[in-house]
């Protein structure tokens, strides 16, 4: 009858309600959640192996998989739509799953079911039995007090001349799952916030003495005052750092020295030392002797098309109406000398000059070999390779999600610690009258196939024994391996 | 200082010998005594075996006790080795694969011996100690240049956070190794029902307890790593292969914990997840061999 | 416990003292075997490398003498300038960091000159001609030496990194070893004064 009415109620609901109900239940399902996490794990594995030579080895072993492997390398899993979609689905599932568990968990904390059955106590793998000449009510009161001494909350409920007992400890630890799952969602939120409102400039190259605007909608610029590096005797870079000044609209704001692992933070922006390299200082003057351009160009961002061992720099100089490509001498002339067709000596740079804009001072592209310190005419311009210098590669990032991430980290660790190290232990029992006017208490833990839970129960029984001053009969039904025969039972009474 | 480095390596040699002999003792104990009875048949052409019958009987616990003692010696020597190297280098040795693996052995042995004492079962040594001996063999095969102390490259010059990050990773890896041992023994115990192996429930719980240490540790590895990455590289997550490999491992153990606590997947299925999770952990450990990326230093 | 490991209880345990003694004996035996194995396996040289490997003379040591040639092939000894502070530099025009610091080295040298240190710049791993032309192009006023194959200086001054600078006082004692650039000498007066003090 009850089933029939429930069925009618569902049938009478409108389709939207049914869809919502189905979606909710879909997201609540632990089975579905596990499938989602497993799928995520597979995608993460695919993405991880993409950074290795493993797929390549597969293709070498099984040549017909080559197209799949090529596609594998080409697919940037972690920034792909399916991956993002899956993360979103999982976040929603975590939220719904967790919300769905609130009533149950809260009920078990605030209003646990006290009543139990003799069947539960009989079938428990471990139980303890106390016989007492006291009345059931007196024994219940006494044992509740003794259980409470061990840090348990002990509740009792009288039904049909028997008193049912329920005791638990660390009940609030069950809430630990909420901060943990909230933290997972917050970490994703932090990532989204950083991606949406932050930025990360990976290669902000700046030569010594140069100044460059930060960009990204800020009015800040950076000037590199000095860069220095030290090496160990073994030739390993021991330390390198940049001394730079931050400017707003040309006015110095703050100066700092940064090195790897020691960034500098200004407001919500952080400056990191990431690398360094070789740069070349070029000067362009016009016929009147006015300096149209003088700056250091970082070498190495580009390479000569003919010789990958020759670092190069490319820059458009609108103030002079030219575009410059500077190629430095081969870094390693002894390897593959046939590639080095420019044959530059130390102290020389190869310059390719192209016209830029309609009023360029040069009519057609020019190729010139520059000697350090010697000006070379090019149309109305004079170009000088002044000297070589260093550049420092900085990273500049604004990461507004980081505080969310820190908060989430704390919640995650706290949630995990509470869940695992303060497990909710529960014990049930029944006090029943015995024929002689006395009473009997049988206790058993809710710890099926849970060795640690049973150990905790044993410790509780030991405490009870001391505080009640009465022997406890212990029953230990050791289960055989699954699919085995009936459990072997041996009863041991402690001395 | 050079003498310290040398003595440190000698201690590792002693620890290696102790681990190998300890592994042999534990295996002997777990397998039990094998008795092979052969029935002989006399023919005119000579003697021919017609059949044999294998029987396992429990080995004396003294063998396991000996294994435990050797494992403690291995720990003592290995800890001394790491301590001497710490003094010589002025930092905890975690900078290359040799140092990392040496320190890992200390954590693994501590973790195993603590679990052995808590649970009072010695049979897991038959899996953990061979793993430790294998790790020692791997250390012997590493390039000899790694045995020398090299100065830290600037990217790693954040000793406190490096020690926490890498130390927690070692803790996580070793607990996963212990969980794997419990799971493997569980699978053996339920499959063959060898009488003197610990009860499957205990093994199941053993594995779970190990994961309850390892999973938070791995979570902390990811968090501390992210904080370090934020300090050093400007982004707390870069989808670097080693990061994602650790994330992969983390997800597997997350599945294990959820299926076990919410769906009651104990026993066989849980054990298989633990075996798989340990494979992922090994993959993460040796990840530096497979990928470049930001964690490429100190590896190979 | 008894349910877990029934064999535990049944074993008779020997007394505590003999067990400790046996354990100690085994530990000592382990250490002895390990020692013999390690020595036999030729592991006695571990520890000499890495940070314990000393290549260049240390601060406070007497700078070892060497004999090499100037750009014209005339022999030059380090000991010839004993009695005067010496700034000994190893460089090469093929090395970009050397080229980067070249102007600063020249400027720093010009600042130091009145106090009398000699700058000996040993060009390595290149021909004397390359060294000469680069030094001339960039106006080097100090003594350029050339040791193309490092045959003359490698024993006393093994180089893993170029440029390398050593500051040696008038008594021939090494006062500073800089495996980096001395550009601060040129840039900051206080740094050059500090460095000057090392010249004794």
JSON list of C-alpha atoms in Angstrom, two decimals, chain A residues 30-31 34 37-38 40-42 44-45 47-49 51-54 78-79 83 87 101 125 180-181 184 187 189-191 194 200 202 232 234 236-240 260-263 270 272-273 395 397 399 401-402 405-406 408-410 412-413 416-417 420-421 423 425 448-454 478-485, chain B residues 118-120 150-158 161 186 189-190 193 199-202 204-206 208-209 211-217 219-220 222-223 226-242 244-245 247-248 250-252 254-263 266-267 276 283 289-292 294:
[
{"chain": "A", "resi": 30, "resn": "UNK", "atom": "CA", "xyz": [29.18, 6.80, -5.12]},
{"chain": "A", "resi": 31, "resn": "UNK", "atom": "CA", "xyz": [29.52, 4.36, -8.00]},
{"chain": "A", "resi": 34, "resn": "UNK", "atom": "CA", "xyz": [34.18, 6.49, -8.50]},
{"chain": "A", "resi": 37, "resn": "UNK", "atom": "CA", "xyz": [37.53, 9.78, -10.48]},
{"chain": "A", "resi": 38, "resn": "UNK", "atom": "CA", "xyz": [38.76, 6.72, -12.37]},
{"chain": "A", "resi": 40, "resn": "UNK", "atom": "CA", "xyz": [40.02, 11.56, -14.30]},
{"chain": "A", "resi": 41, "resn": "UNK", "atom": "CA", "xyz": [42.89, 9.30, -13.27]},
{"chain": "A", "resi": 42, "resn": "UNK", "atom": "CA", "xyz": [43.03, 7.86, -16.78]},
{"chain": "A", "resi": 44, "resn": "UNK", "atom": "CA", "xyz": [45.81, 12.42, -15.88]},
{"chain": "A", "resi": 45, "resn": "UNK", "atom": "CA", "xyz": [47.83, 9.34, -16.80]},
{"chain": "A", "resi": 47, "resn": "UNK", "atom": "CA", "xyz": [48.52, 13.65, -19.91]},
{"chain": "A", "resi": 48, "resn": "UNK", "atom": "CA", "xyz": [51.45, 12.58, -17.75]},
{"chain": "A", "resi": 49, "resn": "UNK", "atom": "CA", "xyz": [52.77, 10.08, -20.24]},
{"chain": "A", "resi": 51, "resn": "UNK", "atom": "CA", "xyz": [55.52, 14.37, -21.28]},
{"chain": "A", "resi": 52, "resn": "UNK", "atom": "CA", "xyz": [57.55, 11.18, -21.60]},
{"chain": "A", "resi": 53, "resn": "UNK", "atom": "CA", "xyz": [58.90, 8.91, -24.28]},
{"chain": "A", "resi": 54, "resn": "UNK", "atom": "CA", "xyz": [56.58, 6.08, -23.27]},
{"chain": "A", "resi": 78, "resn": "UNK", "atom": "CA", "xyz": [45.12, 19.33, -19.17]},
{"chain": "A", "resi": 79, "resn": "UNK", "atom": "CA", "xyz": [43.90, 22.33, -21.11]},
{"chain": "A", "resi": 83, "resn": "UNK", "atom": "CA", "xyz": [39.28, 17.56, -18.99]},
{"chain": "A", "resi": 87, "resn": "UNK", "atom": "CA", "xyz": [36.69, 18.61, -13.42]},
{"chain": "A", "resi": 101, "resn": "UNK", "atom": "CA", "xyz": [25.49, 13.05, 3.31]},
{"chain": "A", "resi": 125, "resn": "UNK", "atom": "CA", "xyz": [33.01, -10.67, 15.68]},
{"chain": "A", "resi": 180, "resn": "UNK", "atom": "CA", "xyz": [38.19, 18.05, 2.95]},
{"chain": "A", "resi": 181, "resn": "UNK", "atom": "CA", "xyz": [35.72, 18.05, 0.07]},
{"chain": "A", "resi": 184, "resn": "UNK", "atom": "CA", "xyz": [38.98, 20.22, -3.23]},
{"chain": "A", "resi": 187, "resn": "UNK", "atom": "CA", "xyz": [41.42, 24.52, -4.99]},
{"chain": "A", "resi": 189, "resn": "UNK", "atom": "CA", "xyz": [38.03, 27.76, -7.61]},
{"chain": "A", "resi": 190, "resn": "UNK", "atom": "CA", "xyz": [41.45, 29.20, -6.75]},
{"chain": "A", "resi": 191, "resn": "UNK", "atom": "CA", "xyz": [42.76, 27.94, -10.07]},
{"chain": "A", "resi": 194, "resn": "UNK", "atom": "CA", "xyz": [44.04, 32.88, -10.85]},
{"chain": "A", "resi": 200, "resn": "UNK", "atom": "CA", "xyz": [51.88, 34.88, -15.55]},
{"chain": "A", "resi": 202, "resn": "UNK", "atom": "CA", "xyz": [57.06, 33.33, -18.09]},
{"chain": "A", "resi": 232, "resn": "UNK", "atom": "CA", "xyz": [81.26, 26.70, -7.91]},
{"chain": "A", "resi": 234, "resn": "UNK", "atom": "CA", "xyz": [83.13, 22.69, -10.58]},
{"chain": "A", "resi": 236, "resn": "UNK", "atom": "CA", "xyz": [77.99, 24.68, -11.59]},
{"chain": "A", "resi": 237, "resn": "UNK", "atom": "CA", "xyz": [75.90, 27.81, -11.16]},
{"chain": "A", "resi": 238, "resn": "UNK", "atom": "CA", "xyz": [75.80, 28.37, -7.41]},
{"chain": "A", "resi": 239, "resn": "UNK", "atom": "CA", "xyz": [73.69, 31.49, -7.29]},
{"chain": "A", "resi": 240, "resn": "UNK", "atom": "CA", "xyz": [72.41, 34.23, -9.50]},
{"chain": "A", "resi": 260, "resn": "UNK", "atom": "CA", "xyz": [65.76, 31.67, -7.36]},
{"chain": "A", "resi": 261, "resn": "UNK", "atom": "CA", "xyz": [63.46, 30.77, -4.45]},
{"chain": "A", "resi": 262, "resn": "UNK", "atom": "CA", "xyz": [63.58, 34.37, -3.23]},
{"chain": "A", "resi": 263, "resn": "UNK", "atom": "CA", "xyz": [61.01, 36.34, -5.18]},
{"chain": "A", "resi": 270, "resn": "UNK", "atom": "CA", "xyz": [55.37, 38.82, -7.60]},
{"chain": "A", "resi": 272, "resn": "UNK", "atom": "CA", "xyz": [60.72, 35.71, -9.72]},
{"chain": "A", "resi": 273, "resn": "UNK", "atom": "CA", "xyz": [64.26, 35.11, -10.91]},
{"chain": "A", "resi": 395, "resn": "UNK", "atom": "CA", "xyz": [58.84, 35.73, -14.24]},
{"chain": "A", "resi": 397, "resn": "UNK", "atom": "CA", "xyz": [52.85, 36.72, -11.93]},
{"chain": "A", "resi": 399, "resn": "UNK", "atom": "CA", "xyz": [48.02, 35.10, -8.58]},
{"chain": "A", "resi": 401, "resn": "UNK", "atom": "CA", "xyz": [43.76, 32.70, -6.21]},
{"chain": "A", "resi": 402, "resn": "UNK", "atom": "CA", "xyz": [46.67, 31.94, -3.94]},
{"chain": "A", "resi": 405, "resn": "UNK", "atom": "CA", "xyz": [44.54, 27.94, -2.26]},
{"chain": "A", "resi": 406, "resn": "UNK", "atom": "CA", "xyz": [46.19, 28.44, 1.14]},
{"chain": "A", "resi": 408, "resn": "UNK", "atom": "CA", "xyz": [41.88, 25.23, 0.97]},
{"chain": "A", "resi": 409, "resn": "UNK", "atom": "CA", "xyz": [45.17, 23.55, 1.86]},
{"chain": "A", "resi": 410, "resn": "UNK", "atom": "CA", "xyz": [44.53, 24.12, 5.52]},
{"chain": "A", "resi": 412, "resn": "UNK", "atom": "CA", "xyz": [42.18, 19.73, 3.34]},
{"chain": "A", "resi": 413, "resn": "UNK", "atom": "CA", "xyz": [44.88, 18.77, 5.80]},
{"chain": "A", "resi": 416, "resn": "UNK", "atom": "CA", "xyz": [42.03, 14.50, 6.55]},
{"chain": "A", "resi": 417, "resn": "UNK", "atom": "CA", "xyz": [43.70, 14.50, 9.94]},
{"chain": "A", "resi": 420, "resn": "UNK", "atom": "CA", "xyz": [41.76, 9.44, 9.83]},
{"chain": "A", "resi": 421, "resn": "UNK", "atom": "CA", "xyz": [43.26, 10.00, 13.24]},
{"chain": "A", "resi": 423, "resn": "UNK", "atom": "CA", "xyz": [37.90, 7.64, 13.78]},
{"chain": "A", "resi": 425, "resn": "UNK", "atom": "CA", "xyz": [34.13, 4.51, 17.27]},
{"chain": "A", "resi": 448, "resn": "UNK", "atom": "CA", "xyz": [32.87, -5.46, 11.34]},
{"chain": "A", "resi": 449, "resn": "UNK", "atom": "CA", "xyz": [36.12, -6.67, 9.80]},
{"chain": "A", "resi": 450, "resn": "UNK", "atom": "CA", "xyz": [37.83, -3.66, 11.30]},
{"chain": "A", "resi": 451, "resn": "UNK", "atom": "CA", "xyz": [40.86, -4.84, 13.22]},
{"chain": "A", "resi": 452, "resn": "UNK", "atom": "CA", "xyz": [41.70, -1.42, 14.69]},
{"chain": "A", "resi": 453, "resn": "UNK", "atom": "CA", "xyz": [38.09, -0.88, 15.77]},
{"chain": "A", "resi": 454, "resn": "UNK", "atom": "CA", "xyz": [38.15, -4.22, 17.55]},
{"chain": "A", "resi": 478, "resn": "UNK", "atom": "CA", "xyz": [37.63, -14.91, 14.32]},
{"chain": "A", "resi": 479, "resn": "UNK", "atom": "CA", "xyz": [36.35, -14.99, 10.82]},
{"chain": "A", "resi": 480, "resn": "UNK", "atom": "CA", "xyz": [37.95, -17.34, 8.38]},
{"chain": "A", "resi": 481, "resn": "UNK", "atom": "CA", "xyz": [38.97, -16.04, 4.96]},
{"chain": "A", "resi": 482, "resn": "UNK", "atom": "CA", "xyz": [36.01, -15.02, 2.80]},
{"chain": "A", "resi": 483, "resn": "UNK", "atom": "CA", "xyz": [34.16, -17.87, 1.15]},
{"chain": "A", "resi": 484, "resn": "UNK", "atom": "CA", "xyz": [35.49, -20.06, 3.93]},
{"chain": "A", "resi": 485, "resn": "UNK", "atom": "CA", "xyz": [33.59, -22.35, 6.18]},
{"chain": "B", "resi": 118, "resn": "UNK", "atom": "CA", "xyz": [52.12, -2.34, 16.39]},
{"chain": "B", "resi": 119, "resn": "UNK", "atom": "CA", "xyz": [50.42, -5.28, 14.72]},
{"chain": "B", "resi": 120, "resn": "UNK", "atom": "CA", "xyz": [52.74, -8.02, 15.92]},
{"chain": "B", "resi": 150, "resn": "UNK", "atom": "CA", "xyz": [77.43, 18.10, -5.10]},
{"chain": "B", "resi": 151, "resn": "UNK", "atom": "CA", "xyz": [76.46, 21.66, -4.26]},
{"chain": "B", "resi": 152, "resn": "UNK", "atom": "CA", "xyz": [72.74, 22.35, -4.52]},
{"chain": "B", "resi": 153, "resn": "UNK", "atom": "CA", "xyz": [71.63, 24.02, -7.72]},
{"chain": "B", "resi": 154, "resn": "UNK", "atom": "CA", "xyz": [69.94, 27.39, -7.11]},
{"chain": "B", "resi": 155, "resn": "UNK", "atom": "CA", "xyz": [66.46, 26.01, -7.87]},
{"chain": "B", "resi": 156, "resn": "UNK", "atom": "CA", "xyz": [66.74, 23.64, -4.90]},
{"chain": "B", "resi": 157, "resn": "UNK", "atom": "CA", "xyz": [68.31, 26.12, -2.52]},
{"chain": "B", "resi": 158, "resn": "UNK", "atom": "CA", "xyz": [65.38, 26.25, -0.16]},
{"chain": "B", "resi": 161, "resn": "UNK", "atom": "CA", "xyz": [60.89, 23.42, 2.26]},
{"chain": "B", "resi": 186, "resn": "UNK", "atom": "CA", "xyz": [46.09, -10.60, 1.69]},
{"chain": "B", "resi": 189, "resn": "UNK", "atom": "CA", "xyz": [46.36, -15.53, 2.22]},
{"chain": "B", "resi": 190, "resn": "UNK", "atom": "CA", "xyz": [42.87, -15.62, 0.73]},
{"chain": "B", "resi": 193, "resn": "UNK", "atom": "CA", "xyz": [44.70, -20.16, 2.80]},
{"chain": "B", "resi": 199, "resn": "UNK", "atom": "CA", "xyz": [44.17, -13.16, 9.32]},
{"chain": "B", "resi": 200, "resn": "UNK", "atom": "CA", "xyz": [42.91, -11.42, 6.18]},
{"chain": "B", "resi": 201, "resn": "UNK", "atom": "CA", "xyz": [40.97, -8.90, 8.30]},
{"chain": "B", "resi": 202, "resn": "UNK", "atom": "CA", "xyz": [44.13, -7.86, 10.02]},
{"chain": "B", "resi": 204, "resn": "UNK", "atom": "CA", "xyz": [43.06, -5.52, 5.29]},
{"chain": "B", "resi": 205, "resn": "UNK", "atom": "CA", "xyz": [43.14, -3.19, 8.29]},
{"chain": "B", "resi": 206, "resn": "UNK", "atom": "CA", "xyz": [46.95, -3.03, 8.12]},
{"chain": "B", "resi": 208, "resn": "UNK", "atom": "CA", "xyz": [44.07, 0.71, 5.38]},
{"chain": "B", "resi": 209, "resn": "UNK", "atom": "CA", "xyz": [46.03, 2.11, 8.34]},
{"chain": "B", "resi": 211, "resn": "UNK", "atom": "CA", "xyz": [47.04, 4.42, 3.59]},
{"chain": "B", "resi": 212, "resn": "UNK", "atom": "CA", "xyz": [45.59, 6.64, 6.32]},
{"chain": "B", "resi": 213, "resn": "UNK", "atom": "CA", "xyz": [49.17, 7.80, 6.89]},
{"chain": "B", "resi": 214, "resn": "UNK", "atom": "CA", "xyz": [50.24, 7.76, 3.26]},
{"chain": "B", "resi": 215, "resn": "UNK", "atom": "CA", "xyz": [47.27, 9.56, 1.77]},
{"chain": "B", "resi": 216, "resn": "UNK", "atom": "CA", "xyz": [47.48, 12.64, 4.03]},
{"chain": "B", "resi": 217, "resn": "UNK", "atom": "CA", "xyz": [51.25, 12.59, 3.52]},
{"chain": "B", "resi": 219, "resn": "UNK", "atom": "CA", "xyz": [48.24, 15.35, 0.03]},
{"chain": "B", "resi": 220, "resn": "UNK", "atom": "CA", "xyz": [50.79, 17.37, 1.98]},
{"chain": "B", "resi": 222, "resn": "UNK", "atom": "CA", "xyz": [51.22, 18.11, -3.25]},
{"chain": "B", "resi": 223, "resn": "UNK", "atom": "CA", "xyz": [50.33, 21.10, -1.06]},
{"chain": "B", "resi": 226, "resn": "UNK", "atom": "CA", "xyz": [52.48, 23.78, -4.66]},
{"chain": "B", "resi": 227, "resn": "UNK", "atom": "CA", "xyz": [53.50, 26.36, -2.08]},
{"chain": "B", "resi": 228, "resn": "UNK", "atom": "CA", "xyz": [57.14, 25.89, -3.07]},
{"chain": "B", "resi": 229, "resn": "UNK", "atom": "CA", "xyz": [56.23, 26.08, -6.73]},
{"chain": "B", "resi": 230, "resn": "UNK", "atom": "CA", "xyz": [54.36, 29.29, -6.01]},
{"chain": "B", "resi": 231, "resn": "UNK", "atom": "CA", "xyz": [57.48, 30.67, -4.34]},
{"chain": "B", "resi": 232, "resn": "UNK", "atom": "CA", "xyz": [59.95, 29.48, -6.94]},
{"chain": "B", "resi": 233, "resn": "UNK", "atom": "CA", "xyz": [58.06, 29.45, -10.21]},
{"chain": "B", "resi": 234, "resn": "UNK", "atom": "CA", "xyz": [55.11, 31.75, -9.68]},
{"chain": "B", "resi": 235, "resn": "UNK", "atom": "CA", "xyz": [52.37, 29.19, -10.13]},
{"chain": "B", "resi": 236, "resn": "UNK", "atom": "CA", "xyz": [51.19, 26.62, -7.69]},
{"chain": "B", "resi": 237, "resn": "UNK", "atom": "CA", "xyz": [50.32, 24.09, -10.31]},
{"chain": "B", "resi": 238, "resn": "UNK", "atom": "CA", "xyz": [52.07, 23.75, -13.66]},
{"chain": "B", "resi": 239, "resn": "UNK", "atom": "CA", "xyz": [50.80, 20.39, -14.95]},
{"chain": "B", "resi": 240, "resn": "UNK", "atom": "CA", "xyz": [54.38, 19.21, -14.73]},
{"chain": "B", "resi": 241, "resn": "UNK", "atom": "CA", "xyz": [54.61, 15.44, -15.38]},
{"chain": "B", "resi": 242, "resn": "UNK", "atom": "CA", "xyz": [55.89, 14.63, -11.90]},
{"chain": "B", "resi": 244, "resn": "UNK", "atom": "CA", "xyz": [50.45, 14.95, -12.47]},
{"chain": "B", "resi": 245, "resn": "UNK", "atom": "CA", "xyz": [51.96, 11.53, -11.79]},
{"chain": "B", "resi": 247, "resn": "UNK", "atom": "CA", "xyz": [48.09, 13.46, -8.67]},
{"chain": "B", "resi": 248, "resn": "UNK", "atom": "CA", "xyz": [47.37, 10.19, -10.47]},
{"chain": "B", "resi": 250, "resn": "UNK", "atom": "CA", "xyz": [46.60, 10.43, -5.15]},
{"chain": "B", "resi": 251, "resn": "UNK", "atom": "CA", "xyz": [43.44, 9.78, -7.16]},
{"chain": "B", "resi": 252, "resn": "UNK", "atom": "CA", "xyz": [43.93, 6.02, -6.96]},
{"chain": "B", "resi": 254, "resn": "UNK", "atom": "CA", "xyz": [41.22, 8.48, -3.06]},
{"chain": "B", "resi": 255, "resn": "UNK", "atom": "CA", "xyz": [39.24, 5.80, -4.92]},
{"chain": "B", "resi": 256, "resn": "UNK", "atom": "CA", "xyz": [40.52, 3.17, -2.47]},
{"chain": "B", "resi": 257, "resn": "UNK", "atom": "CA", "xyz": [39.46, 5.19, 0.57]},
{"chain": "B", "resi": 258, "resn": "UNK", "atom": "CA", "xyz": [36.03, 6.05, -0.82]},
{"chain": "B", "resi": 259, "resn": "UNK", "atom": "CA", "xyz": [35.19, 2.58, -2.04]},
{"chain": "B", "resi": 260, "resn": "UNK", "atom": "CA", "xyz": [36.33, 1.12, 1.26]},
{"chain": "B", "resi": 261, "resn": "UNK", "atom": "CA", "xyz": [34.57, 3.51, 3.61]},
{"chain": "B", "resi": 262, "resn": "UNK", "atom": "CA", "xyz": [31.45, 4.32, 1.60]},
{"chain": "B", "resi": 263, "resn": "UNK", "atom": "CA", "xyz": [30.87, 1.14, -0.36]},
{"chain": "B", "resi": 266, "resn": "UNK", "atom": "CA", "xyz": [37.14, -4.59, 1.60]},
{"chain": "B", "resi": 267, "resn": "UNK", "atom": "CA", "xyz": [39.18, -7.58, 0.78]},
{"chain": "B", "resi": 276, "resn": "UNK", "atom": "CA", "xyz": [47.74, -0.74, -8.48]},
{"chain": "B", "resi": 283, "resn": "UNK", "atom": "CA", "xyz": [55.93, 5.24, -11.49]},
{"chain": "B", "resi": 289, "resn": "UNK", "atom": "CA", "xyz": [63.55, 8.76, -15.84]},
{"chain": "B", "resi": 290, "resn": "UNK", "atom": "CA", "xyz": [60.60, 9.13, -18.15]},
{"chain": "B", "resi": 291, "resn": "UNK", "atom": "CA", "xyz": [59.99, 12.82, -18.32]},
{"chain": "B", "resi": 292, "resn": "UNK", "atom": "CA", "xyz": [61.84, 16.07, -18.33]},
{"chain": "B", "resi": 294, "resn": "UNK", "atom": "CA", "xyz": [60.46, 21.03, -13.82]}
]
